[in-house]
């Protein structure tokens, strides 16, 4: 019986072996390769990279394979890997204006300079199961469509639609770039109240489901002010990463990454100093994490309430609530740690509960005795004075 | 007991060192950062020092704060003991011990008196600690005021201004409602007359062991990014009132295995009829007593039933 509460090294080793076998599944089927996951489960890979805070599609795919497809477990694997990686440089801020765009839309304007570009989106698919995909013999050798239209050669800047409005001061400015002053949540403890740089970092690696729900709540009225949010611009594409090695003194491109950026605007009523204008919310993710990027922009906007002098009345505006509960690795760890043995604390609680119950029983007995005595007294009084009853 | 140690050390030697990682997993920069925070914590007893907690290969809630502390201060010459709920052979203790075996190769032990570094979750060993020990606690919620005030921004101010009224009100209300303070573990303490501190979820039975303890006690909360400490020989006062002095749990039973009357006991349900026994929560303490010839009701002359033996013991006997 004593053994029931103990777990030996053997038990752990066996559990690991069992897990490995379950991960592999039916050995009659060929094993899934990391490159298959990377190529064909790309959105899962993107999510793992974003929330794992490490842009490495191969490692993210490996993590997904090892985690049996569980996103949070894969994110955890990637975070635990990145945590001890040395930091050589801080890159220059990526310039998403010169992105090699694969998708770019604005919901605020019908057309815009540079054009709307749907890209590989689920948006207008009908969600009907495609049974042809289940047929392993079908060759799904689809090639991406080619562009017949006259599109200006991908090159320089693709203008940002909100910049046009900013020229008329209808949209607030984006502030100045202060790359050297940006905080780093992976190197410094979170301090509250947090600056916007810190908030955006927390939101980028925050759990997609949590950010989605928080963003959604602002749309359903759980926010203070601001009008209907509009997707000013959403763009996906490749941007290059530049670092400036000290010995060279000029920037060098070390590679490129795919990102999705979302800018949301909504009407801000203004304050004594600021005239009414569109205020901004910003979201960015690795890969094609569009749902997360839009949600993040909504939450970013809601969290700017202090800066914009809005009353804080809703959960999505509550910086401490949002930032402290958004990280799924922190959350899953603490929630799941309930699986660990707690018998020492439980023993303490049993002890307290037994005392509380015995006190309760004593009090109850006392109450009942008092009640009985009162009833007895009443009966005596009633039987002793029958004429009163008659008189009434 | 010696043969257990030999077995453990044999395992340590047999465990291949993890390649590709620094000694004790963390890189030296990170260790230095953790040590700086720890020094600050020692300098301000009971104060929660924020530190840039790292992701570890174990989940938050599994002791990442304690693991980072251990990783930052462990050296080749250390002998490590890892205990969880008082036992060295519970799953998580086994897992953390094997992590440090794989990343440091240091000697490990289950014996409190042989260890230099003890990482613990939810207990303080029964055997008194000495100046040669460092006790590392794993902490889930470092903030003792959290259940009265959920906001970190508020509780930090309360600590700064030594505004501890809510805590005393809470304890008073317990007495008013229940006739006694209804907190049995994670019982709040005041360190060196200044900061109110969470002792981590140890049973209040263990609180007196913290007071004036010769060993350095450090506390790590990974998810909450906090480190705090009790330097050796520091006054640790469990909060109470003059007319309701602090008291610890007591049992009518003694340990069923070793007959100890002075240790924290776990209650174990033995069968479907709900029969139960009590055993020492501190497995090392219990084994030491058994070695010394003490016996409880369950270890009577006919010997201990096989089912009550732990797996590791069985292996050792084989």
Coordinates of C-alpha atoms in Angstrom, one line a residue, chain B residues 53-298:
Chain B
X53 CA 13.3 33.5 -14.6
X54 CA 14.1 31.2 -17.5
X55 CA 12.1 28.4 -19.2
X56 CA 13.5 25.2 -17.8
X57 CA 13.0 21.7 -19.3
X58 CA 10.5 21.0 -16.6
X59 CA 7.1 22.7 -16.5
X60 CA 6.3 25.7 -14.3
X61 CA 4.8 24.3 -11.2
X62 CA 7.3 21.4 -11.1
X63 CA 9.8 23.4 -9.2
X64 CA 11.5 25.6 -11.8
X65 CA 12.3 28.3 -9.3
X66 CA 14.0 25.9 -7.0
X67 CA 15.7 24.2 -9.9
X68 CA 17.1 27.5 -11.2
X69 CA 18.4 28.3 -7.7
X70 CA 20.0 24.9 -7.4
X71 CA 21.5 25.1 -10.9
X72 CA 23.0 28.5 -10.1
X73 CA 24.7 27.6 -6.8
X74 CA 25.6 23.9 -7.3
X75 CA 29.3 23.0 -7.7
X76 CA 31.2 19.8 -8.4
X77 CA 31.9 19.4 -4.7
X78 CA 28.3 19.5 -3.6
X79 CA 26.2 16.5 -2.6
X80 CA 22.6 17.0 -3.6
X81 CA 19.4 15.8 -2.0
X82 CA 16.1 16.3 -3.6
X83 CA 12.9 15.7 -1.7
X84 CA 9.2 16.2 -2.5
X85 CA 6.5 16.0 0.2
X86 CA 9.3 14.7 2.5
X87 CA 10.2 11.8 0.3
X88 CA 13.2 11.3 -2.0
X89 CA 11.5 8.7 -4.1
X90 CA 8.4 10.5 -5.2
X91 CA 8.2 10.9 -8.9
X92 CA 9.1 14.6 -9.1
X93 CA 12.0 14.3 -6.7
X94 CA 13.4 11.4 -8.7
X95 CA 13.0 13.4 -11.9
X96 CA 14.7 16.5 -10.6
X97 CA 17.6 14.5 -9.0
X98 CA 18.1 12.7 -12.3
X99 CA 18.1 16.0 -14.1
X100 CA 21.0 17.3 -12.0
X101 CA 22.8 13.9 -12.3
X102 CA 22.6 14.2 -16.0
X103 CA 23.6 17.9 -16.2
X104 CA 26.2 18.1 -13.4
X105 CA 27.3 14.6 -12.5
X106 CA 27.5 15.6 -8.8
X107 CA 27.0 13.1 -6.0
X108 CA 23.5 12.7 -4.8
X109 CA 22.2 11.3 -1.5
X110 CA 18.9 10.7 0.3
X111 CA 20.5 11.3 3.7
X112 CA 19.9 14.8 5.1
X113 CA 23.2 14.8 7.0
X114 CA 25.3 13.8 4.0
X115 CA 23.8 16.5 1.7
X116 CA 25.3 20.0 1.3
X117 CA 22.4 21.2 -0.9
X118 CA 18.8 20.2 -0.4
X119 CA 16.1 21.1 -2.8
X120 CA 12.7 20.6 -1.3
X121 CA 9.0 20.9 -2.1
X122 CA 6.5 21.3 0.7
X123 CA 8.6 20.0 3.6
X124 CA 11.6 20.8 5.8
X125 CA 13.6 17.6 6.8
X126 CA 13.0 16.4 10.3
X127 CA 16.7 16.1 11.1
X128 CA 17.9 19.6 12.2
X129 CA 19.9 21.4 9.5
X130 CA 23.4 22.8 10.1
X131 CA 25.6 25.5 8.8
X132 CA 26.8 23.1 6.1
X133 CA 23.4 22.9 4.5
X134 CA 21.7 25.2 2.0
X135 CA 17.9 24.5 1.8
X136 CA 16.3 25.4 -1.6
X137 CA 12.5 25.7 -1.6
X138 CA 10.3 25.3 -4.6
X139 CA 7.6 28.0 -4.3
X140 CA 4.3 28.2 -6.3
X141 CA 2.9 31.5 -5.0
X142 CA 5.6 33.7 -3.3
X143 CA 3.1 36.4 -2.2
X144 CA 1.7 35.8 1.3
X145 CA -0.9 38.6 0.7
X146 CA -2.1 37.2 -2.6
X147 CA -5.3 35.7 -1.2
X148 CA -6.3 39.0 0.3
X149 CA -5.1 41.1 -2.6
X150 CA -4.7 39.5 -6.1
X151 CA -2.8 42.4 -7.6
X152 CA 1.0 42.4 -7.6
X153 CA 1.1 46.2 -8.0
X154 CA -0.9 46.5 -4.7
X155 CA 0.9 43.9 -2.7
X156 CA 4.3 45.3 -3.5
X157 CA 3.2 48.7 -2.2
X158 CA 1.8 47.0 0.9
X159 CA 5.2 45.3 1.6
X160 CA 7.0 48.6 1.0
X161 CA 4.8 50.5 3.5
X162 CA 4.7 47.5 5.9
X163 CA 0.9 47.6 5.6
X164 CA 0.1 44.2 7.0
X165 CA -3.3 45.0 8.5
X166 CA -5.2 42.8 6.1
X167 CA -3.2 39.8 7.1
X168 CA -3.9 40.3 10.8
X169 CA -7.6 40.9 10.0
X170 CA -7.7 37.6 8.1
X171 CA -6.1 35.7 11.0
X172 CA -8.5 37.5 13.4
X173 CA -11.5 36.6 11.3
X174 CA -10.4 33.0 11.3
X175 CA -10.4 33.0 15.1
X176 CA -13.8 34.8 15.2
X177 CA -15.3 32.2 12.8
X178 CA -13.6 29.0 13.8
X179 CA -12.1 29.7 17.2
X180 CA -8.6 29.1 15.8
X181 CA -6.4 30.2 12.8
X182 CA -7.6 27.9 10.0
X183 CA -4.3 27.9 8.0
X184 CA -2.5 24.6 8.1
X185 CA 0.1 25.0 5.5
X186 CA 1.8 28.0 3.9
X187 CA 1.3 29.6 7.3
X188 CA 2.6 33.2 7.0
X189 CA 5.8 34.2 8.9
X190 CA 7.5 37.5 9.6
X191 CA 11.2 37.6 8.9
X192 CA 13.5 39.6 11.2
X193 CA 10.6 41.7 12.3
X194 CA 10.1 43.2 8.9
X195 CA 8.7 41.4 5.8
X196 CA 5.8 39.0 6.0
X197 CA 6.8 36.0 3.9
X198 CA 5.2 32.8 2.5
X199 CA 7.2 29.8 3.8
X200 CA 5.9 28.0 0.6
X201 CA 3.3 25.3 1.2
X202 CA 5.1 23.5 4.0
X203 CA 2.8 22.4 6.8
X204 CA 2.8 24.8 9.7
X205 CA 4.4 21.9 11.6
X206 CA 7.6 22.8 9.9
X207 CA 7.5 26.6 10.6
X208 CA 9.4 26.4 13.9
X209 CA 12.3 24.8 12.0
X210 CA 12.9 27.9 10.0
X211 CA 13.4 30.1 13.1
X212 CA 17.1 30.7 13.9
X213 CA 18.1 27.9 11.5
X214 CA 21.8 27.6 11.1
X215 CA 21.3 26.8 7.4
X216 CA 20.8 29.3 4.6
X217 CA 17.2 29.0 3.3
X218 CA 16.5 30.3 -0.2
X219 CA 13.2 30.3 -2.0
X220 CA 12.6 30.3 -5.8
X221 CA 9.4 30.9 -7.6
X222 CA 10.0 30.4 -11.3
X223 CA 6.7 31.2 -12.9
X224 CA 6.2 34.3 -10.6
X225 CA 9.9 35.3 -11.2
X226 CA 10.7 35.8 -7.5
X227 CA 13.6 34.8 -5.2
X228 CA 13.6 35.4 -1.4
X229 CA 15.7 34.1 1.4
X230 CA 16.2 33.6 5.1
X231 CA 19.8 34.0 6.1
X232 CA 21.2 31.7 8.8
X233 CA 20.2 32.5 12.4
X234 CA 17.4 34.8 11.4
X235 CA 14.3 35.3 13.5
X236 CA 11.3 33.8 11.9
X237 CA 8.0 34.5 13.6
X238 CA 4.8 32.6 12.7
X239 CA 2.1 35.2 12.9
X240 CA -0.2 34.9 15.9
X241 CA -1.9 36.8 18.7
X242 CA -1.0 36.9 22.4
X243 CA -4.2 35.1 23.4
X244 CA -4.0 32.8 20.4
X245 CA -0.4 31.7 20.2
X246 CA 0.9 29.8 17.2
X247 CA 0.8 26.0 17.5
X248 CA 1.6 23.1 15.3
X249 CA -0.3 20.0 14.2
X250 CA -0.1 17.0 16.5
X251 CA -1.3 13.4 16.0
X252 CA -2.8 10.9 18.4
X253 CA -1.0 8.2 16.3
X254 CA 2.7 7.5 15.9
X255 CA 4.5 6.4 12.7
X256 CA 3.4 2.9 11.8
X257 CA 6.8 2.0 10.5
X258 CA 9.3 3.5 12.9
X259 CA 7.2 4.5 15.8
X260 CA 8.3 8.2 15.7
X261 CA 6.2 10.5 17.8
X262 CA 7.9 13.7 16.7
X263 CA 7.6 13.7 13.0
X264 CA 5.0 14.9 10.5
X265 CA 2.8 12.0 9.6
X266 CA 1.1 11.1 6.3
X267 CA -2.2 9.3 6.5
X268 CA -2.4 6.3 4.2
X269 CA -5.5 4.4 3.3
X270 CA -4.7 0.7 3.3
X271 CA -7.6 -1.1 1.9
X272 CA -11.2 -1.0 0.6
X273 CA -12.5 -1.0 4.1
X274 CA -10.8 2.4 4.6
X275 CA -8.4 1.1 7.2
X276 CA -5.5 3.5 7.5
X277 CA -2.1 3.9 8.9
X278 CA 0.2 6.8 9.6
X279 CA 3.8 7.0 8.5
X280 CA 6.6 9.6 8.6
X281 CA 6.3 12.0 5.7
X282 CA 10.1 12.4 5.8
X283 CA 11.2 9.0 4.3
X284 CA 14.9 9.5 5.1
X285 CA 14.1 10.2 8.8
X286 CA 11.9 7.1 8.9
X287 CA 14.6 4.9 7.4
X288 CA 17.3 6.2 9.7
X289 CA 15.1 5.4 12.7
X290 CA 14.4 1.9 11.3
X291 CA 18.1 1.4 10.9
X292 CA 18.6 2.4 14.5
X293 CA 16.3 -0.3 15.5
X294 CA 13.1 1.6 16.2
X295 CA 9.9 -0.1 15.1
X296 CA 6.2 0.8 14.8
X297 CA 3.0 -1.3 14.8
X298 CA 3.4 -2.3 11.2

